[in-house]
XYZ file of C-alpha atoms in Angstrom:
707
model
C 0.000 0.000 0.000
C 1.194 3.463 -0.744
C 1.150 5.110 2.672
C 3.744 7.782 1.974
C 2.751 11.003 3.758
C 5.015 13.238 1.683
C 3.907 15.343 -1.283
C 0.402 13.896 -1.499
C -1.063 17.242 -0.419
C -0.354 18.553 -3.897
C -2.143 15.690 -5.644
C -5.633 16.224 -7.088
C -7.328 12.991 -6.208
C -10.474 11.774 -7.854
C -11.893 10.652 -4.534
C -11.220 10.811 -0.816
C -12.474 8.132 1.571
C -12.536 9.037 5.260
C -12.276 5.932 7.449
C -11.085 2.379 6.833
C -13.762 0.358 8.572
C -16.274 -1.824 6.756
C -17.887 0.967 4.696
C -14.565 2.766 4.109
C -12.860 -0.403 2.897
C -15.694 -1.116 0.493
C -15.740 2.462 -0.805
C -11.982 2.299 -1.417
C -12.276 -1.006 -3.284
C -15.131 0.097 -5.534
C -13.620 3.490 -6.353
C -10.140 2.130 -7.072
C -11.466 -0.707 -9.224
C -13.358 1.876 -11.272
C -10.056 3.609 -12.000
C -10.354 6.564 -9.588
C -7.217 7.777 -7.855
C -8.333 7.514 -4.262
C -6.896 8.883 -1.021
C -7.943 6.811 2.004
C -7.584 8.621 5.338
C -7.548 6.909 8.721
C -7.223 8.838 11.997
C -5.553 5.920 13.775
C -2.358 3.923 13.447
C -1.378 1.509 10.728
C -2.399 -2.138 11.278
C -1.024 -4.624 8.766
C -2.854 -7.868 8.177
C -1.356 -10.790 10.139
C 1.871 -9.178 11.336
C 0.110 -6.606 13.540
C -2.270 -9.077 15.182
C 0.052 -9.285 18.149
C -2.130 -11.423 20.428
C -3.661 -13.724 17.812
C -1.699 -16.807 18.904
C -1.424 -16.150 22.650
C -2.988 -18.472 25.197
C -4.293 -17.231 28.560
C -1.052 -18.152 30.293
C 0.869 -16.060 27.750
C -1.056 -12.925 28.707
C -0.518 -10.710 31.767
C -2.751 -11.744 34.686
C -3.987 -14.758 32.791
C -5.890 -12.533 30.370
C -7.889 -10.773 33.084
C -8.514 -7.038 32.850
C -6.301 -5.013 35.167
C -7.349 -2.013 37.205
C -4.891 0.094 35.214
C -6.768 -0.700 31.997
C -10.128 0.054 33.616
C -8.844 3.388 34.941
C -7.830 4.461 31.445
C -10.878 2.990 29.701
C -13.824 3.323 32.092
C -16.407 3.854 29.337
C -14.980 1.248 27.004
C -15.090 -1.158 29.941
C -18.871 -0.924 30.290
C -19.363 -3.794 27.879
C -16.800 -6.020 29.571
C -15.382 -7.643 26.448
C -13.676 -4.501 25.099
C -11.017 -4.229 27.781
C -9.748 -7.799 27.938
C -5.937 -7.697 27.524
C -6.034 -9.883 24.420
C -8.029 -7.261 22.503
C -8.042 -3.997 24.440
C -5.295 -2.546 22.257
C -7.855 -2.284 19.455
C -10.182 -0.067 21.525
C -9.534 3.593 22.283
C -8.187 5.067 25.474
C -10.985 7.128 27.085
C -8.502 9.567 28.570
C -6.794 10.223 25.246
C -10.080 10.199 23.306
C -12.731 11.568 25.686
C -16.415 12.154 25.124
C -19.129 13.636 27.338
C -22.594 12.478 28.439
C -25.714 14.243 29.610
C -27.431 10.893 29.355
C -25.389 7.725 29.112
C -24.353 6.497 25.687
C -21.847 3.677 25.139
C -19.541 4.645 22.249
C -17.156 1.748 21.571
C -14.446 2.683 19.086
C -11.209 1.573 17.510
C -8.820 4.062 15.867
C -6.584 2.110 13.475
C -6.533 0.915 9.887
C -9.428 -1.489 9.571
C -11.482 0.265 12.246
C -14.213 -1.818 13.764
C -14.014 -4.352 10.934
C -11.371 -5.992 13.139
C -13.591 -6.082 16.248
C -17.152 -6.426 14.971
C -19.511 -9.227 15.960
C -19.650 -10.463 12.321
C -23.396 -11.186 12.473
C -24.613 -10.411 8.945
C -28.338 -10.131 8.231
C -30.434 -8.413 5.593
C -33.129 -5.855 6.199
C -36.480 -6.734 4.635
C -39.369 -4.641 3.392
C -40.776 -5.017 6.900
C -37.891 -2.762 7.922
C -37.776 -0.486 4.866
C -41.519 0.254 5.102
C -41.709 0.576 8.893
C -41.277 4.338 9.228
C -43.947 5.040 6.633
C -46.450 2.586 8.116
C -45.802 3.697 11.690
C -45.762 7.421 10.836
C -42.336 7.872 12.427
C -39.456 10.039 11.141
C -39.113 9.840 7.338
C -39.713 7.064 4.855
C -36.743 5.066 3.566
C -35.935 6.154 -0.010
C -35.357 2.520 -1.108
C -37.032 -0.882 -0.858
C -35.646 -4.380 -0.595
C -35.746 -5.159 -4.325
C -33.421 -2.226 -5.011
C -30.928 -3.308 -2.361
C -31.102 -7.068 -2.998
C -28.488 -7.178 -5.837
C -26.003 -5.303 -3.638
C -26.627 -7.682 -0.761
C -25.859 -10.514 -3.191
C -22.646 -8.892 -4.368
C -21.293 -8.186 -0.882
C -22.164 -11.600 0.570
C -20.642 -13.511 -2.341
C -17.431 -11.482 -2.045
C -16.873 -11.552 1.712
C -18.294 -14.986 2.557
C -21.254 -15.341 4.933
C -22.168 -18.697 6.472
C -25.573 -19.734 7.721
C -28.886 -21.392 6.908
C -31.741 -19.969 4.831
C -35.204 -20.353 6.364
C -37.500 -18.999 3.656
C -38.956 -16.247 5.857
C -40.171 -13.072 4.136
C -39.215 -10.861 7.097
C -35.839 -12.603 7.373
C -34.687 -12.750 3.745
C -32.645 -15.612 2.394
C -29.024 -14.774 1.609
C -26.039 -15.934 -0.441
C -24.710 -18.271 2.210
C -21.863 -20.714 2.677
C -22.538 -23.915 4.612
C -23.720 -23.247 8.172
C -21.770 -23.922 11.313
C -23.275 -26.750 13.355
C -25.496 -26.469 16.407
C -24.381 -28.444 19.439
C -26.577 -31.062 21.112
C -28.219 -28.681 23.609
C -28.914 -26.084 20.918
C -30.499 -28.761 18.715
C -32.720 -29.760 21.644
C -33.720 -26.136 22.202
C -34.358 -25.723 18.462
C -36.777 -28.663 18.463
C -38.540 -27.526 21.634
C -39.086 -23.992 20.320
C -40.507 -25.314 17.045
C -42.871 -27.586 19.001
C -44.056 -25.203 21.660
C -44.590 -21.851 19.959
C -47.165 -20.970 17.326
C -45.752 -17.587 16.205
C -43.174 -18.795 13.639
C -40.503 -18.673 16.308
C -37.451 -20.482 14.925
C -33.915 -21.106 16.105
C -31.043 -21.258 13.662
C -27.277 -20.873 13.631
C -26.114 -17.275 13.332
C -25.400 -15.927 9.860
C -21.890 -14.703 10.267
C -19.153 -13.327 7.989
C -16.917 -16.411 8.337
C -15.659 -18.573 5.493
C -16.756 -22.166 6.155
C -15.822 -23.665 2.787
C -13.350 -22.737 0.076
C -11.564 -19.381 -0.073
C -12.385 -15.759 -0.862
C -10.503 -12.904 -2.510
C -8.017 -11.033 -0.368
C -4.814 -11.784 1.490
C -4.897 -15.573 1.762
C -8.473 -15.804 3.041
C -9.197 -19.379 4.108
C -11.718 -21.312 6.182
C -12.463 -20.652 9.829
C -10.230 -22.557 12.279
C -12.739 -22.439 15.156
C -10.361 -20.566 17.453
C -12.874 -17.896 18.581
C -10.152 -15.261 18.871
C -11.656 -13.047 16.205
C -11.365 -9.663 17.931
C -7.619 -10.095 18.113
C -7.473 -10.078 14.302
C -7.633 -13.277 12.261
C -4.282 -14.368 10.724
C -6.195 -16.803 8.493
C -8.427 -14.098 7.046
C -11.375 -16.364 7.833
C -13.717 -13.559 8.805
C -14.260 -10.454 6.748
C -12.262 -7.350 7.603
C -11.085 -4.396 5.578
C -7.489 -5.442 6.273
C -7.819 -8.935 4.799
C -10.312 -8.227 2.018
C -11.327 -4.860 0.575
C -8.249 -2.716 1.282
C -5.894 -5.263 -0.370
C -8.265 -5.329 -3.363
C -8.083 -1.537 -3.567
C -4.305 -1.560 -3.167
C -3.653 -4.060 -5.952
C -5.175 -1.617 -8.461
C -2.400 0.869 -7.840
C -4.993 3.611 -7.413
C -5.087 3.783 -3.611
C -3.006 6.018 -1.373
C -3.491 5.129 2.290
C -2.604 7.692 4.919
C -2.988 6.609 8.570
C -2.742 8.989 11.558
C -4.834 11.513 9.636
C -7.627 13.136 11.657
C -10.227 14.580 9.307
C -12.168 17.333 11.062
C -13.731 19.358 8.247
C -15.123 18.958 4.758
C -14.276 22.053 2.706
C -17.218 23.660 0.884
C -16.762 26.000 -2.048
C -19.420 28.718 -2.056
C -18.806 29.441 -5.738
C -19.047 25.933 -7.150
C -21.455 24.875 -4.390
C -19.527 21.658 -4.008
C -17.292 19.980 -1.463
C -13.741 20.244 -2.702
C -11.618 18.582 -0.039
C -10.932 17.931 3.630
C -8.893 19.486 6.396
C -6.718 17.061 8.300
C -4.583 17.130 11.455
C -1.651 14.730 11.561
C -2.207 12.670 14.728
C 1.543 12.364 15.389
C 2.962 15.758 14.388
C -0.299 17.775 14.803
C 0.440 19.534 11.520
C -2.508 20.698 9.435
C -3.075 19.571 5.846
C -5.625 20.068 3.105
C -6.370 17.316 0.615
C -8.513 17.898 -2.448
C -10.717 15.616 -4.500
C -13.761 15.604 -6.751
C -15.698 13.117 -4.613
C -15.644 12.698 -0.836
C -16.952 9.650 1.045
C -17.463 10.059 4.793
C -17.121 6.546 6.231
C -15.885 7.459 9.688
C -18.823 5.759 11.485
C -22.191 7.353 12.253
C -20.983 9.409 15.204
C -17.627 10.525 13.817
C -19.085 11.370 10.403
C -21.814 13.492 12.015
C -19.145 15.208 14.112
C -17.102 16.054 11.003
C -20.161 17.494 9.262
C -21.039 19.611 12.339
C -17.495 21.033 12.304
C -17.728 21.766 8.564
C -19.129 25.306 8.822
C -19.312 27.936 6.088
C -21.363 30.948 5.124
C -23.712 28.634 3.295
C -23.872 26.096 6.134
C -23.344 27.975 9.412
C -24.656 25.027 11.467
C -22.665 22.338 9.718
C -22.494 20.956 6.207
C -25.879 19.838 4.911
C -27.611 20.829 8.149
C -30.319 23.162 6.820
C -32.921 21.083 8.657
C -31.116 21.268 11.997
C -31.497 17.486 12.321
C -27.805 16.678 12.024
C -26.749 14.889 15.217
C -30.342 14.121 16.213
C -32.271 10.832 16.097
C -29.390 8.686 17.337
C -30.357 5.037 17.018
C -28.645 2.049 18.557
C -29.845 -1.458 19.305
C -30.749 -2.129 22.907
C -29.750 -5.392 24.531
C -28.454 -6.854 27.844
C -31.860 -8.433 28.431
C -32.420 -12.161 28.216
C -32.353 -15.393 30.145
C -30.120 -18.325 30.984
C -30.717 -21.844 32.200
C -28.915 -25.033 33.146
C -29.358 -27.816 30.581
C -29.504 -31.256 32.141
C -29.121 -34.668 30.557
C -26.144 -34.037 28.284
C -23.215 -34.611 30.623
C -21.836 -37.324 28.323
C -21.433 -34.898 25.422
C -18.998 -32.111 24.608
C -18.182 -29.702 21.782
C -15.486 -29.760 19.108
C -13.379 -26.628 18.757
C -14.402 -23.117 19.775
C -17.127 -22.091 17.359
C -16.968 -18.282 16.856
C -20.696 -18.003 16.400
C -23.909 -18.538 18.314
C -27.565 -19.249 17.710
C -30.094 -16.785 16.382
C -33.864 -16.503 16.815
C -35.198 -14.075 14.176
C -37.815 -11.483 14.957
C -41.262 -12.899 15.765
C -43.109 -9.813 17.063
C -45.188 -7.349 14.975
C -44.720 -9.256 11.739
C -48.408 -9.664 10.905
C -51.825 -9.416 12.556
C -51.266 -12.656 14.464
C -48.017 -11.430 16.038
C -49.000 -7.785 16.556
C -48.286 -6.441 20.043
C -50.557 -3.921 21.721
C -47.979 -2.114 23.825
C -44.984 -1.665 21.487
C -44.056 -1.521 17.793
C -41.128 -3.044 15.857
C -39.319 -6.132 17.093
C -36.223 -7.921 18.269
C -34.254 -11.133 17.832
C -32.171 -13.307 20.119
C -28.526 -14.285 19.969
C -26.913 -16.738 22.345
C -25.917 -20.369 22.575
C -25.153 -23.339 24.774
C -21.803 -24.295 26.228
C -20.180 -26.163 29.077
C -18.733 -24.154 31.931
C -15.129 -24.682 32.865
C -12.851 -24.636 35.879
C -12.976 -20.850 36.078
C -16.226 -21.233 38.026
C -14.634 -23.291 40.792
C -14.644 -21.778 44.252
C -11.166 -22.011 45.725
C -12.443 -22.801 49.203
C -14.335 -25.840 47.963
C -11.578 -27.615 46.089
C -7.824 -27.737 46.526
C -4.995 -30.198 46.002
C -6.061 -33.505 44.390
C -9.747 -32.423 44.312
C -8.838 -29.306 42.347
C -6.703 -31.291 39.905
C -9.554 -33.728 39.367
C -12.136 -30.963 38.905
C -10.036 -29.112 36.323
C -9.988 -32.176 34.096
C -13.779 -32.423 34.046
C -16.040 -30.144 32.006
C -18.662 -28.223 33.900
C -22.419 -28.191 33.461
C -24.202 -27.230 30.265
C -25.626 -23.717 30.203
C -27.849 -22.109 27.583
C -28.230 -18.333 27.150
C -30.417 -16.021 25.084
C -29.672 -12.299 24.707
C -32.177 -10.046 22.957
C -31.250 -7.297 20.483
C -34.061 -4.822 19.842
C -34.689 -1.929 17.506
C -34.552 1.651 18.771
C -37.003 4.154 17.330
C -35.722 7.465 15.931
C -36.322 10.225 18.469
C -35.360 13.868 17.949
C -34.454 14.257 21.636
C -31.730 11.626 21.296
C -28.800 13.641 20.012
C -25.140 14.469 20.007
C -23.579 17.906 19.883
C -20.113 19.421 19.968
C -18.604 20.959 23.085
C -16.050 23.598 22.115
C -15.233 24.273 25.767
C -13.876 20.725 26.120
C -11.345 20.018 23.422
C -9.101 17.019 22.815
C -5.325 17.164 22.504
C -5.612 18.123 18.831
C -7.738 21.150 19.670
C -10.961 19.667 18.320
C -14.303 19.855 20.119
C -15.413 16.734 21.944
C -18.704 14.980 21.355
C -21.441 15.166 23.992
C -24.272 12.626 24.007
C -27.771 13.240 25.281
C -29.635 10.044 24.457
C -31.536 7.227 26.079
C -34.070 4.532 25.311
C -37.692 5.618 25.086
C -41.041 4.241 26.217
C -41.321 1.856 23.273
C -37.904 0.362 24.016
C -38.723 -0.044 27.714
C -41.953 -1.895 26.943
C -40.142 -4.028 24.390
C -37.488 -4.919 26.983
C -40.131 -6.334 29.312
C -41.262 -8.629 26.510
C -37.644 -9.491 25.655
C -37.132 -10.752 29.199
C -40.399 -12.628 29.454
C -40.064 -14.351 26.093
C -36.463 -15.360 26.751
C -37.580 -17.007 29.975
C -40.486 -18.613 28.149
C -38.211 -19.875 25.375
C -35.612 -21.467 27.637
C -36.879 -21.893 31.126
C -40.558 -22.752 30.779
C -39.934 -25.667 28.447
C -37.234 -27.241 30.593
C -39.133 -26.552 33.799
C -42.370 -28.176 32.598
C -40.443 -31.325 31.676
C -38.635 -31.364 35.030
C -41.662 -30.623 37.216
C -43.872 -33.103 35.350
C -41.343 -35.859 36.132
C -41.212 -34.712 39.768
C -45.013 -34.637 39.968
C -45.312 -38.191 38.591
C -42.633 -39.492 40.959
C -44.233 -37.880 44.019
C -47.686 -39.150 43.025
C -46.346 -42.706 42.872
C -44.820 -42.292 46.338
C -48.239 -41.356 47.672
C -50.026 -44.218 45.969
C -49.350 -46.537 43.043
C -53.073 -46.772 42.491
C -53.762 -45.231 39.108
C -57.494 -45.910 39.191
C -58.606 -43.947 42.243
C -57.977 -40.336 43.128
C -56.146 -39.382 46.288
C -58.609 -38.646 49.061
C -58.666 -37.073 52.481
C -57.655 -40.245 54.316
C -54.050 -39.859 53.208
C -53.532 -36.628 55.133
C -51.865 -36.496 58.539
C -54.100 -35.490 61.455
C -51.795 -32.619 62.378
C -51.660 -31.204 58.829
C -51.976 -27.592 59.967
C -49.211 -27.969 62.573
C -46.840 -29.644 60.131
C -47.274 -26.893 57.550
C -46.883 -24.171 60.181
C -43.698 -25.804 61.531
C -42.258 -26.112 58.005
C -43.119 -22.519 57.203
C -41.690 -21.102 60.426
C -38.538 -23.204 60.011
C -38.065 -21.825 56.500
C -38.517 -18.200 57.592
C -36.155 -18.674 60.557
C -33.496 -20.098 58.209
C -33.716 -16.771 56.362
C -33.379 -14.862 59.652
C -36.943 -13.561 59.359
C -38.507 -13.023 62.821
C -41.698 -14.948 63.618
C -44.500 -12.997 65.278
C -47.687 -14.563 66.555
C -49.112 -18.005 65.833
C -50.951 -18.024 62.554
C -53.853 -20.436 62.210
C -55.856 -21.709 59.258
C -59.302 -23.277 59.499
C -61.914 -24.542 57.076
C -65.109 -22.588 56.668
C -68.060 -24.726 57.650
C -70.272 -23.297 54.936
C -68.901 -24.945 51.791
C -68.707 -22.937 48.589
C -68.715 -19.513 50.259
C -65.390 -18.574 48.683
C -65.352 -21.009 45.776
C -68.385 -19.386 44.172
C -66.103 -16.354 43.756
C -63.240 -18.560 42.497
C -61.342 -18.006 45.719
C -59.862 -20.915 47.645
C -58.866 -19.042 50.771
C -58.530 -15.672 52.498
C -56.516 -14.298 55.366
C -58.087 -12.131 58.071
C -55.290 -10.064 59.655
C -57.324 -8.919 62.638
C -57.555 -12.413 64.100
C -54.276 -13.889 62.749
C -56.363 -16.516 61.016
C -56.631 -17.815 57.485
C -59.779 -19.377 56.117
C -60.042 -21.958 53.355
C -63.298 -22.985 51.759
C -64.750 -26.187 53.202
C -65.651 -27.325 49.717
C -62.054 -27.238 48.513
C -60.756 -30.595 47.292
C -58.520 -32.129 50.023
C -55.429 -32.361 47.800
C -55.477 -28.564 47.565
C -55.499 -28.016 51.325
C -51.745 -28.127 52.112
C -50.611 -25.597 49.519
C -53.602 -23.304 50.166
C -52.916 -23.426 53.923
C -49.254 -22.571 53.391
C -50.208 -19.673 51.111
C -52.656 -18.148 53.613
C -50.249 -18.685 56.533
C -47.566 -16.807 54.612
C -49.943 -13.846 54.420
C -50.200 -14.125 58.201
C -46.456 -13.644 58.572
C -46.588 -10.303 56.825
C -46.474 -10.967 53.058
C -49.154 -9.297 50.929
C -47.734 -10.171 47.507
C -49.610 -13.186 46.072
C -46.673 -14.469 44.034
C -44.430 -14.302 47.106
C -46.978 -16.227 49.196
C -47.181 -18.862 46.459
C -43.388 -19.085 46.364
C -42.834 -19.316 50.139
C -45.809 -21.629 50.578
C -44.436 -23.898 47.868
C -41.005 -24.089 49.510
C -42.518 -24.810 52.916
C -44.492 -27.722 51.455
C -41.862 -29.293 49.173
C -39.413 -29.419 52.089
C -41.876 -31.569 54.035
C -41.191 -35.234 54.773
C -44.815 -35.969 53.903
C -45.291 -36.911 50.233
C -48.928 -35.782 50.229
C -47.971 -32.270 51.326
C -45.184 -32.217 48.718
C -47.572 -33.462 46.040
C -50.057 -30.677 46.800
C -47.402 -27.971 46.325
C -45.730 -29.514 43.247
C -49.126 -29.918 41.615
C -49.968 -26.248 42.285
C -46.671 -25.093 40.771
C -47.171 -27.433 37.800
C -50.604 -25.906 37.130
C -49.111 -22.402 36.951
C -46.484 -23.650 34.481
C -49.112 -25.347 32.365
C -51.256 -22.227 32.417
C -48.364 -20.265 30.887
C -47.842 -23.004 28.301
C -51.520 -22.861 27.367
C -51.206 -19.126 26.706
C -48.214 -19.755 24.439
C -49.421 -22.843 22.585
C -52.863 -24.345 23.152
C -52.221 -27.341 20.919
C -49.020 -28.300 22.715
C -50.815 -27.856 26.039
C -53.482 -30.278 24.833
C -50.847 -32.820 23.789
C -49.147 -32.593 27.188
C -52.433 -33.243 28.944
C -53.192 -36.239 26.713
C -49.823 -37.829 27.474
C -50.111 -37.498 31.274
C -50.024 -40.770 33.253
C -53.389 -42.212 34.204
C -52.943 -41.501 37.917
C -52.507 -37.765 37.330
C -55.499 -37.667 34.996
C -57.630 -39.401 37.643
C -56.619 -36.816 40.232
C -57.280 -33.896 37.866
C -60.705 -35.203 36.873
C -61.580 -35.852 40.494
C -60.650 -32.293 41.452
C -62.708 -30.840 38.582
C -65.782 -32.919 39.474
C -65.365 -32.087 43.161
C -65.118 -28.343 42.540
C -67.931 -28.260 39.971
C -70.350 -28.489 42.886
C -69.568 -24.841 43.605
C -69.461 -23.035 40.244
C -68.250 -19.430 40.039
C -71.364 -17.257 39.957
C -69.819 -14.239 38.196
C -66.298 -14.944 36.889
C -65.924 -11.865 34.662
C -67.038 -9.424 37.355
C -65.062 -11.264 39.993
C -61.824 -11.100 38.025
C -62.149 -7.345 37.511
C -63.078 -6.699 41.140
C -60.300 -8.844 42.556
C -57.742 -7.442 40.128
C -58.681 -3.908 41.188
C -58.603 -4.907 44.851
C -55.071 -6.266 44.590
C -53.823 -3.224 42.686
C -55.365 -0.878 45.248
C -53.440 -2.742 47.973
C -50.032 -2.349 46.333
C -49.934 -5.442 44.131
C -49.285 -3.507 40.906
C -49.900 -6.307 38.403
C -53.045 -7.596 40.094
C -54.111 -11.173 39.336
C -51.030 -11.751 37.177
C -48.976 -11.530 40.367
C -49.895 -15.101 41.334
C -47.828 -16.599 38.515
C -44.723 -14.681 39.622
C -43.910 -17.720 41.716
C -42.402 -19.190 38.508
C -39.659 -16.582 38.278
C -39.176 -16.568 42.080
C -38.607 -20.317 42.062
C -36.232 -19.935 39.120
C -34.145 -17.342 40.960
C -34.157 -19.475 44.108
C -32.940 -22.555 42.245
C -30.195 -20.594 40.465
C -29.014 -19.227 43.784
C -28.604 -22.772 44.972
């Protein structure tokens, strides 16, 4: 590459490209191949393919502190450190120093950057997906911001060209909102991911699918560039790939531009202004500060491409002031710097995957799973409380010895543990769309300048109401996708096992005769023992009794109530006996000061399942199982029906017996009752009303994860 700094100021270039990241590399390639003499400017240092990937072959023991981030790095890169992955010693040299390259915030905005030849093409996540007409038409249909000036059919040939050149692996699914691509063979899912893929396909009716990520990695053959070969499954991509297996400007487009002889590359060149000629009414060049010498230069060209990233390019335009554009080049509307959009993430779910301890993975696959958007695609998937959508990335893996607690294992035990893989874990992380919002902006602060005398960028941006509502759904659906399916399978097995401990009789339902005479005392002792183990003081002696008049509460679909004035809970005398233990525990929990229904379900459940009595345990497990199945029914009625059909005979007998028993006291006004009770709960501080009962699912999940 011609990177000679001398005498190029006098050259009249055909084109100038500012930035060497993904868009800058492509601009350089296309311009040079069309015969244009092109000056490519990069504000950062030179990085040569392969030889400047200094950590590419280092193992953890080769790195300082075993590859752990030091306090010194964090002190110099506090904002870059917010993501965690950017400041690991193996890759932190590709991310900027926050002290040397500061920015300001009125509202938090994470601006992760790399100043070097190749830009973020060396550190990107490599996930490569197409927008569809669902995306291109969204602004117009939603009445937000301005309509896109193009549609998918216009962009499709360019998608084809780029994908065929760089190499993108993955699997086509034939989804209109998730367009098929020019793909190399996909990377393989592991055994846990395949299980999750099958479960999602079975249990959801909203076209929710799991696939391998579509990522810019060569999985077969070679591609143009500097020796670009197939992925070696090292998962060290952000260090720079010496095999050229993933697409970067350094391995692909910049070498293609250089081979034409038309490219002049100048690193350490900070572009801060596009020069506008008031006479010709055209941009004629750029003003540049040499990052090393701090000398000023002017370079001229007929065409100028700003490819310095969204933020940096906007900053350059804001600094490009003239009589014609006093507020920045092209900023007649005053919108320049406004409507900052970024994906929002860091919401999801994780779970332990059991039953695969005899299996492991091959290599370190530098890619994860992907669940394409399934919200607001059509009328069936339309959400009432938010627009647009999100997808999930993630994957399954086995934990390693890094999770060992030093106090638990040492000497021979430690040596043995290190040689064994840990448990399987599966994770889903949502990535959602941010709506354009005028209030989300950046502006220049001329009172706070960097060491080159340029104004620093100040951000004033945050996620809006639509994003916040979407994030709630992101969390809930991630839990539903991973946890609910595994938990139903686990609890169903536990329910069957406990039922067989109570009685192997599959023909007759469990009746009152199986209960201990001191049922109330046993439950109270279990409950008080649980609360004391949590260092929660016990006040009073809570009692629970059956109402003599059967059906008094059941006719309002209520099994029990707690009367605080007498420290006494009441359960309906017509309640089926198998429901007594859990209902008693729930009402007693109210008596010990808990008003939240989900909390009372959770604590009552724990008090019962820790009992030595299988009947008490069965009552609580069955209650929890019903809440799980209720959620499944909301997600997929057909799958719910299939689950119920496949239940063992003994469970079906019990369920039918309970239904027949309770049918003697039908709810007299269910619709009115639901509204009244929902309002009652909300007025007493239970914000989500009736829905609060099912919160026991997430409470139990958190409790199990805590161990």
